[in-house]
Tab-separated table of C-alpha atoms in Angstrom:
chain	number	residue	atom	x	y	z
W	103	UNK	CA	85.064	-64.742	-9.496
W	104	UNK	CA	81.844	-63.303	-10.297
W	105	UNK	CA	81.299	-60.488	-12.699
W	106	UNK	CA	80.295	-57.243	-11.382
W	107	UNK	CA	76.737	-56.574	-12.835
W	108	UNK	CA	76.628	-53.531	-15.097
W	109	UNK	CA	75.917	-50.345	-13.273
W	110	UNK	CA	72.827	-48.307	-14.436
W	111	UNK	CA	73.019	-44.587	-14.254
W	112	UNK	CA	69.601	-44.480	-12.307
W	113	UNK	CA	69.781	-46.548	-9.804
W	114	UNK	CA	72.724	-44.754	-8.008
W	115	UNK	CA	72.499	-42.843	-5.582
W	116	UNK	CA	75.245	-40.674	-4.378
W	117	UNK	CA	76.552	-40.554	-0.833
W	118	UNK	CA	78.487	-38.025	1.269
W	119	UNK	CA	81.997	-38.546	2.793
W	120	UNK	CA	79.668	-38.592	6.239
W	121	UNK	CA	77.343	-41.018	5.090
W	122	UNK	CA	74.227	-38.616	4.337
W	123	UNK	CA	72.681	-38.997	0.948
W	124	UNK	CA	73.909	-36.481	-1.654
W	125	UNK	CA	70.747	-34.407	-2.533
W	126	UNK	CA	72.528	-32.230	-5.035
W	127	UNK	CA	72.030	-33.916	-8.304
W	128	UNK	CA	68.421	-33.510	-7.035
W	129	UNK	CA	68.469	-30.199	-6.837
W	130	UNK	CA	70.295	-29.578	-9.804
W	131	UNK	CA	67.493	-31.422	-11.885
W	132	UNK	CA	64.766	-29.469	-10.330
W	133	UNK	CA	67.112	-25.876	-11.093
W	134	UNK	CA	67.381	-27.187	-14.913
W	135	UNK	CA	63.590	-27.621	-14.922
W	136	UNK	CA	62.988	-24.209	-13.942
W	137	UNK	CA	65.114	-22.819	-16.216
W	138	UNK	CA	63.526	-24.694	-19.136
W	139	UNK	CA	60.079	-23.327	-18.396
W	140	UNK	CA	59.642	-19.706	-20.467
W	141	UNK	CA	59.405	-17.120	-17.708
W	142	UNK	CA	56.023	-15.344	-18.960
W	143	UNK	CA	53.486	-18.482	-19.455
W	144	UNK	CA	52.032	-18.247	-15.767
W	145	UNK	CA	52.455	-22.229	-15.327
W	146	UNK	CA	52.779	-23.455	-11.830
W	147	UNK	CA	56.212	-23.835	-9.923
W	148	UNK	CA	56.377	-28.270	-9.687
W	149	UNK	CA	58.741	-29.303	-7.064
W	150	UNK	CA	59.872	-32.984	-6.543
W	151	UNK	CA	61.025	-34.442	-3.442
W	152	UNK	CA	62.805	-37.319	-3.101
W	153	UNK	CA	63.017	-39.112	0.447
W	154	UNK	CA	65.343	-42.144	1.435
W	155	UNK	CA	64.536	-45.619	1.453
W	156	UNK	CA	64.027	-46.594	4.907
W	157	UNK	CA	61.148	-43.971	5.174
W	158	UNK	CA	57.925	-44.680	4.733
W	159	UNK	CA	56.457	-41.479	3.473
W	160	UNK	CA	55.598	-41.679	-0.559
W	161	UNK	CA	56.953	-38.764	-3.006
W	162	UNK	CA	55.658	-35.327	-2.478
W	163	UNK	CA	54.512	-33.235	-5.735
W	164	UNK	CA	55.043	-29.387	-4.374
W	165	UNK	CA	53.322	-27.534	-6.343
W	166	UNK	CA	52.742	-23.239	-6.284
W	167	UNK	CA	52.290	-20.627	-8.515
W	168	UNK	CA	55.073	-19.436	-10.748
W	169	UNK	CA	56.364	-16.050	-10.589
W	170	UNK	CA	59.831	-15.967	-11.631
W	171	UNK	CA	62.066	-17.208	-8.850
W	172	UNK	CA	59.549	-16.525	-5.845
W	173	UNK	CA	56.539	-18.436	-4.843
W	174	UNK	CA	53.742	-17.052	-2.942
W	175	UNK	CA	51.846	-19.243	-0.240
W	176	UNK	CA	48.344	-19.519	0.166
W	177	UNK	CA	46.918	-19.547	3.731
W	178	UNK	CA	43.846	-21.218	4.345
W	179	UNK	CA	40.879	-19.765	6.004
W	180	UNK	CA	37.766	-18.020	5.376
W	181	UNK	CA	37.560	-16.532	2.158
W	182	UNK	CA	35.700	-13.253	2.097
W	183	UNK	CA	34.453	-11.411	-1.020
W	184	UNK	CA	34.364	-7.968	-1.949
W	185	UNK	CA	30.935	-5.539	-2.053
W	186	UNK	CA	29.504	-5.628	-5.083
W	187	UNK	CA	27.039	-3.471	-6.407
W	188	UNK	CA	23.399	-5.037	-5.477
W	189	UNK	CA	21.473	-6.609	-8.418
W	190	UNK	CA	18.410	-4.851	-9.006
W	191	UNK	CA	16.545	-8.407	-10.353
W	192	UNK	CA	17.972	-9.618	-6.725
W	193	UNK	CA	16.342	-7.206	-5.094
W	194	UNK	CA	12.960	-7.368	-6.917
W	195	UNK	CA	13.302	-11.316	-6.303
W	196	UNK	CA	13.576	-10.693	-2.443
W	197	UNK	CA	10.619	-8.189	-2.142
W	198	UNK	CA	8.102	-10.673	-4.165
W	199	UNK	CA	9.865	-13.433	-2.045
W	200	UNK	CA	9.230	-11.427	1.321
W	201	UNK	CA	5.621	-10.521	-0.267
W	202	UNK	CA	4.935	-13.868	-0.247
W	203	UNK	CA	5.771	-14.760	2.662
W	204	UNK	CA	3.569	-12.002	4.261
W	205	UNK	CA	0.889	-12.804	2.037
W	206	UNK	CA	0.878	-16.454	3.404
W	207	UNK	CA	0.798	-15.765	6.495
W	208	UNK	CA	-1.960	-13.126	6.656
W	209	UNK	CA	-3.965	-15.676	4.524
W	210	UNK	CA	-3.378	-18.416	6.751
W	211	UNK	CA	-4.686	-16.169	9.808
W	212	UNK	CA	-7.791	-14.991	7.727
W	213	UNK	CA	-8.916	-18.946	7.100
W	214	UNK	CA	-7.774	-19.409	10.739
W	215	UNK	CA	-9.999	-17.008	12.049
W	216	UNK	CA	-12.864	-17.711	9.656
W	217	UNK	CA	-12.713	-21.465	10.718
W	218	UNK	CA	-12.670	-20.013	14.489
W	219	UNK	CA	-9.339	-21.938	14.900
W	220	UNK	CA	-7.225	-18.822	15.097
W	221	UNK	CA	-7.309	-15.796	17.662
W	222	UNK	CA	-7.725	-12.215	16.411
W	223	UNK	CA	-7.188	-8.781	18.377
W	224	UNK	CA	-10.106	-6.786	19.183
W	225	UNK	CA	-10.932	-3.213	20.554
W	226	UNK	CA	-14.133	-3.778	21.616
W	227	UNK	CA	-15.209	0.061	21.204
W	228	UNK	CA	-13.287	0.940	18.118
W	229	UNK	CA	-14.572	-2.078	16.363
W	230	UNK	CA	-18.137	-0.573	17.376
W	231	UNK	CA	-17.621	2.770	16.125
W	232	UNK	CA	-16.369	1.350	12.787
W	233	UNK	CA	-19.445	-0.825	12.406
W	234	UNK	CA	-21.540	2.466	13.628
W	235	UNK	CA	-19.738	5.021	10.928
W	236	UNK	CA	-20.643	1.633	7.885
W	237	UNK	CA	-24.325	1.837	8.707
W	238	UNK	CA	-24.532	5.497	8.859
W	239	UNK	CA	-22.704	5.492	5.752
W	240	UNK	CA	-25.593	3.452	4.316
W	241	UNK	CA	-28.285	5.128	5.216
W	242	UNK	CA	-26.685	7.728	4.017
W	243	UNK	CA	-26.125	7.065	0.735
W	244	UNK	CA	-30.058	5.772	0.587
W	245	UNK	CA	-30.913	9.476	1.791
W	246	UNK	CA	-28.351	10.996	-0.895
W	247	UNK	CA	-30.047	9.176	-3.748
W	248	UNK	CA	-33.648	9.672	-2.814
W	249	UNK	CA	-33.126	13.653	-2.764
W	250	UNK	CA	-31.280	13.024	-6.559
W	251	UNK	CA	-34.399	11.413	-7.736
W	252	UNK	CA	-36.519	14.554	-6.079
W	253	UNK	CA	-33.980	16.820	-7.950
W	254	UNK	CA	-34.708	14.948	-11.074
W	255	UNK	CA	-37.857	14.859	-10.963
W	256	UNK	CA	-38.649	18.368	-9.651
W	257	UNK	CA	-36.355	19.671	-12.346
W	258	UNK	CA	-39.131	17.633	-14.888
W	259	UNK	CA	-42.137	19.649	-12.899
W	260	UNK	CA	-39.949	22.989	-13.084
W	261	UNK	CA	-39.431	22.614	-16.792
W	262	UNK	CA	-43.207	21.501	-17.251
W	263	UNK	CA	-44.256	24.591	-15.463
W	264	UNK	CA	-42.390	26.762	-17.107
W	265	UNK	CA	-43.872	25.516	-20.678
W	266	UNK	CA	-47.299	25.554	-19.236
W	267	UNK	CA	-46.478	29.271	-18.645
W	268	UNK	CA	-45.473	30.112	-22.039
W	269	UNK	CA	-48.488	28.507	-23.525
W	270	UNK	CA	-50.854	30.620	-21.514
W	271	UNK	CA	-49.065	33.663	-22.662
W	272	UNK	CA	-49.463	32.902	-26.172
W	273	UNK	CA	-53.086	32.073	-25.636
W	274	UNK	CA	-53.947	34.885	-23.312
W	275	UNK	CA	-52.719	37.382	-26.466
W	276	UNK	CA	-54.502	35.159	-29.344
W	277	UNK	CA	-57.918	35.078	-27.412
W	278	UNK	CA	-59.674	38.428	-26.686
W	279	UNK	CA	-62.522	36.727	-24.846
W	280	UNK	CA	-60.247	34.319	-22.215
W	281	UNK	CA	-57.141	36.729	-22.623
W	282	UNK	CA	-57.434	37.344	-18.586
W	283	UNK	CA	-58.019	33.914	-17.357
W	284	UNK	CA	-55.112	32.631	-19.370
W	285	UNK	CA	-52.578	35.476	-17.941
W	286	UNK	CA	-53.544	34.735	-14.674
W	287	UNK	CA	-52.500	30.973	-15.186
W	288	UNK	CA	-49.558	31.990	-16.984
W	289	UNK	CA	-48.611	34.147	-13.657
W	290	UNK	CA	-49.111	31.385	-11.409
W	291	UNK	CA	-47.474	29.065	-13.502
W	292	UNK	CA	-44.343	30.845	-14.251
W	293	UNK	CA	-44.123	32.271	-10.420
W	294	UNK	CA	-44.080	28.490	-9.463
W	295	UNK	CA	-41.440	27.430	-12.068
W	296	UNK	CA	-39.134	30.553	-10.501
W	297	UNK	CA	-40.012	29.230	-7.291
W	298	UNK	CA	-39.163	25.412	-7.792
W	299	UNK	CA	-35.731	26.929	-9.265
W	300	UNK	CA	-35.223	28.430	-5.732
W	301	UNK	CA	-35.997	24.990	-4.295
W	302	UNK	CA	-33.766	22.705	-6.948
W	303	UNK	CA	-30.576	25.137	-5.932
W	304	UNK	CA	-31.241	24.579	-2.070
W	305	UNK	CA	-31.855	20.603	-3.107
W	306	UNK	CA	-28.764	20.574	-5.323
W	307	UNK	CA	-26.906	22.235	-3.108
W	308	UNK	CA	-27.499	20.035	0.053
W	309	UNK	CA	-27.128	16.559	-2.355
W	310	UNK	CA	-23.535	17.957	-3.095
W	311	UNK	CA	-22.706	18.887	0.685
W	312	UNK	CA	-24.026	15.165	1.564
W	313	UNK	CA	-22.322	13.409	-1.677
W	314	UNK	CA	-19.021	15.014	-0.121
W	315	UNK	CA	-19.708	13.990	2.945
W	316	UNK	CA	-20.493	10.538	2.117
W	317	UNK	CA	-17.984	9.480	-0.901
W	318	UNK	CA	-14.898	11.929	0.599
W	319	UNK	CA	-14.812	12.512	4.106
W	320	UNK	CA	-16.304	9.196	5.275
W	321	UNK	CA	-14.386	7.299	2.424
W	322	UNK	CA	-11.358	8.537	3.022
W	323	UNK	CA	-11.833	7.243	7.148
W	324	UNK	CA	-13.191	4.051	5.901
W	325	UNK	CA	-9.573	3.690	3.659
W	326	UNK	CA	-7.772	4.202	6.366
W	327	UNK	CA	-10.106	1.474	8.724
W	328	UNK	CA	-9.040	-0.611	5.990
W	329	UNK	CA	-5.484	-0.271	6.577
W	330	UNK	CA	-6.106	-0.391	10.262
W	331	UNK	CA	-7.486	-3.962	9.421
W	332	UNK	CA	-5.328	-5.038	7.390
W	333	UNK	CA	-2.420	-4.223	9.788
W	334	UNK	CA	-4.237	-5.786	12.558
W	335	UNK	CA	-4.361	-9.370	10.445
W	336	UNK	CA	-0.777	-8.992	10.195
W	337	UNK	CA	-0.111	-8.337	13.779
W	338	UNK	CA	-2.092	-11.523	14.471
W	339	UNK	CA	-0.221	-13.627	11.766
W	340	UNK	CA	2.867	-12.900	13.183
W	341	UNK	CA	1.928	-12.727	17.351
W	342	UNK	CA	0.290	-16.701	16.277
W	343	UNK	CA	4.143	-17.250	14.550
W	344	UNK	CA	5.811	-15.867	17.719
W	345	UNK	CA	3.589	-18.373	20.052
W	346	UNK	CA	4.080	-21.481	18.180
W	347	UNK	CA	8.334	-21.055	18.514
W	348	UNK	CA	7.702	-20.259	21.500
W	349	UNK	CA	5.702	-23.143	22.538
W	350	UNK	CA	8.430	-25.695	20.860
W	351	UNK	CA	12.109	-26.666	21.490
W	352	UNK	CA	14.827	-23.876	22.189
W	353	UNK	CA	18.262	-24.754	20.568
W	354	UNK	CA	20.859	-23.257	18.619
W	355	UNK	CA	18.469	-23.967	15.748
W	356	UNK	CA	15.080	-22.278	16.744
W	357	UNK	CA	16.683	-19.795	18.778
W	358	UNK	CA	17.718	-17.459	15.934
W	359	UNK	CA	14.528	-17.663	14.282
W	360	UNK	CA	12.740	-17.437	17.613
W	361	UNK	CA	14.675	-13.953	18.100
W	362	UNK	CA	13.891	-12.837	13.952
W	363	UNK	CA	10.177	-13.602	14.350
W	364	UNK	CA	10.262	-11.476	17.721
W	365	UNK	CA	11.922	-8.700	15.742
W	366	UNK	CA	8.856	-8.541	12.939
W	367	UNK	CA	6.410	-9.223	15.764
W	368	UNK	CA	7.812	-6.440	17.639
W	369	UNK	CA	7.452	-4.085	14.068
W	370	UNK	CA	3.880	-5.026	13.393
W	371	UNK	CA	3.068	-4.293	16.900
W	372	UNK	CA	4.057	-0.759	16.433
W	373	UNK	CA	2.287	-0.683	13.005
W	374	UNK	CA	-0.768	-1.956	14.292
W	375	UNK	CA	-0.680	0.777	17.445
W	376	UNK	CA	0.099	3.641	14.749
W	377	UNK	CA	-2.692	2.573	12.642
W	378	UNK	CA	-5.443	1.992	15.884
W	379	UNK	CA	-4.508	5.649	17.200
W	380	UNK	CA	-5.025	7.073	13.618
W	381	UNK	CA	-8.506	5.414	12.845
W	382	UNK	CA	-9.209	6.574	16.473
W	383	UNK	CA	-8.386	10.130	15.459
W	384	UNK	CA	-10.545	10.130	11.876
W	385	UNK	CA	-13.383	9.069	13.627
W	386	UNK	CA	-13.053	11.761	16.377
W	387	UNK	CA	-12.576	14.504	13.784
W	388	UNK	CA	-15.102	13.084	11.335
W	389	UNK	CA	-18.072	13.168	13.715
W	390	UNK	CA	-17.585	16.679	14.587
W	391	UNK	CA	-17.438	17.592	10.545
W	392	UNK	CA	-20.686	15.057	10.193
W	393	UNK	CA	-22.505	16.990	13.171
W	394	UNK	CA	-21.451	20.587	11.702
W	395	UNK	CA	-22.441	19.404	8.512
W	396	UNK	CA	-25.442	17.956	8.353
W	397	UNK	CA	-26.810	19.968	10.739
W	398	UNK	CA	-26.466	23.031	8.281
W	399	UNK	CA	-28.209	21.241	5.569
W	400	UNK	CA	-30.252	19.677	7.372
W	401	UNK	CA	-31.564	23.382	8.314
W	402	UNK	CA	-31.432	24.286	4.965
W	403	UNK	CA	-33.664	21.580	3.319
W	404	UNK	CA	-36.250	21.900	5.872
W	405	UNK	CA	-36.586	25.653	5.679
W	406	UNK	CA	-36.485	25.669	2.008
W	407	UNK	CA	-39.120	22.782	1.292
W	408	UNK	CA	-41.608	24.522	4.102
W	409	UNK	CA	-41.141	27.627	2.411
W	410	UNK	CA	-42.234	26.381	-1.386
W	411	UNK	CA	-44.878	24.326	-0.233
W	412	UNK	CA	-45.647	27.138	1.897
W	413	UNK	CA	-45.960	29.666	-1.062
W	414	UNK	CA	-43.928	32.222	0.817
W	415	UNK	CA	-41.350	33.417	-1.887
W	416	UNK	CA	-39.636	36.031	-0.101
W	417	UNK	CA	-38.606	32.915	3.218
W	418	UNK	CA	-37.816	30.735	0.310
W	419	UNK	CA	-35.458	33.643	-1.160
W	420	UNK	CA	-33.810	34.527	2.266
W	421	UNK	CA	-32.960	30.589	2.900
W	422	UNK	CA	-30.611	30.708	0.050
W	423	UNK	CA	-29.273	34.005	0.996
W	424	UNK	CA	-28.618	32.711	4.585
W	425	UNK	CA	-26.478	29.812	2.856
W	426	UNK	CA	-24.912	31.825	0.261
W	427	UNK	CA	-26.414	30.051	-2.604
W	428	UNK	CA	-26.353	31.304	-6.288
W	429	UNK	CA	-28.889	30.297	-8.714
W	430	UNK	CA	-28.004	30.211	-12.130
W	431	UNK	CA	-29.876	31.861	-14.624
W	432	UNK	CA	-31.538	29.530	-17.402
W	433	UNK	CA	-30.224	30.233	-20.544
W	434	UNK	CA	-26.983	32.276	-19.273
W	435	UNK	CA	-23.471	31.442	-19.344
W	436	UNK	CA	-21.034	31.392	-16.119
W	437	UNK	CA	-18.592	35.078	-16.594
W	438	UNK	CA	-15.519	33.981	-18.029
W	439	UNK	CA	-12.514	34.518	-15.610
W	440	UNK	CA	-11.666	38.148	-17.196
W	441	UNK	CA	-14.840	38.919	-16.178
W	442	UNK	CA	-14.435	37.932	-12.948
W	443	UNK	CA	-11.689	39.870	-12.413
């Protein structure tokens, strides 16, 4: 007979009275593992799964997180994070980024336009009132400095005049024999250094009515033409964006980006408008200040040169007084505010 071969512990596999594999020493293996593991170390639950021989599946390794003698599932799907507070470096990186982006673009239209490659907006009669109000703003800073350089150099005359004056004085009381023919040039000459005073207020004051005009109220339009022009570049960056999707292939692809650059289109649009009804405005409002004006030193510069040249002291006097202008009094002070009061 032939010797039963030795049996070895693991190669046995218990069977039921019914035939079914006996799964319990299984179990009982994976129940001593657990218990071995310390309860506090947060490892992960391992499960091992034996299957019979005639399948063709290979061992399963289970494995889950450990928390004492339940195990929690995880179920796929999208994972979604919780608001955060927003980075302020973030937010600084997507303004430069978007400021670059807008800076391309308006750059790209400028060279576009330049090259006469691109298309740009135009209001025919706004863009000819603008170019109107920059000549006239030339012409007249050219009239603001040559009545400066008459102030400056009738102050020089004034200030002659006035010396001249004092040195006929002093020789009309040292000489007996010419004391009359000196005080009659020192009369003349002092009564024309009070008059070119009168004259050098009305010029001074009309130079600082025009230099307001000029570097304030026309400035201040031509600041906001600027931002008129400067939205209108970007309106024309974006409409030449809008047309080029528009002119290529519609898909899931270009469609949302056909539908964001119709959004900023749509915003620059609206800029643009605000900005053409404003400049529109200015220049409404600023020609009626220009007319009112100029025309009131216009009529003061004319009365007050005819009246010096003229000789006619007492015309020269009233001009100021019709403008309420105050001459200051060589050699004096302004009153201090408590003096004022």
């Amino acid at each position: 007979m032939a010797q039963e071969s030795p049996k070895n512990s693991a190669a046995e596999i218990p069977v039921t009275s019914n035939g079914e594999v006996d799964d319990s020493h299984e179990h009982g293996f994976n129940r001593d593992l657990k218990r071995s593991l310390p309860a506090g170390l947060g490892l992960s639950e391992t499960q091992i799964t034996s299957h019979g021989f005639d399948s063709t599946k290979e061992g399963v390794i289970e494995a889950g997180s450990f928390q004492g003698s339940q195990r929690t599932q995880t179920k796929s799907g999208p994972v979604i994070l919780a608001d955060e507070t927003k980075n302020p470096a973030m937010e600084k990186l997507e303004l430069v980024r978007k400021w670059s982006l807008n800076t391309y673009k308006c750059t790209r239209q400028i060279i576009s336009e330049k090259l006469g490659r691109g298309s740009r907006t135009v209001d025919l009669e706004l863009e000819a009132q603008i170019d109107i109000l920059r000549d006239n703003k030339k012409k007249y800073e050219n009239i603001l400095k040559l009545a400066q350089t008459l102030s400056t150099q009738l102050f020089q005359m004034v200030h002659t005049q006035r010396q001249l004056g004092d040195a006929f004085a002093d020789l009309s009381l040292k000489s007996l024999e010419l004391h009359e023919e000196f005080g009659y040039n020192a009369d003349t000459q002092k009564l024309l250094a009070k008059n070119g005073e009168t004259l050098l207020g009305a010029i001074n004051f009309f130079i600082a009515s025009v230099n307001t005009l000029v570097n304030k109220t026309i400035e201040d339009t031509l600041m906001t033409v600027k931002q008129y022009e400067s939205a209108r570049i970007e309106y024309d960056a974006y409409r030449t964006d809008l047309e080029e999707l528009n002119l290529g292939p519609r898909d899931a692809n270009t469609l949302p980006k056909i539908e964001q650059s119709q959004h900023l289109f749509q915003a620059h649009k609206e800029k643009y408008d605000k900005m053409r009804n404003d400049v529109s405005v200015k220049l409404k409002f600023l020609e009626e200040n220009k007319v009112k004006v100029l025309h009131n030193q216009l009529v003061l510069f004319h009365n007050a040169i005819a009246a010096y040249f003229a000789g006619n002291q007492k015309q020269l006097e009233q001009t100021l007084k019709q403008f309420h202008i105050k001459l200051k009094t060589p050699g004096v002070d302004a009153p201090s505010w408590l003096e004022e009061q």
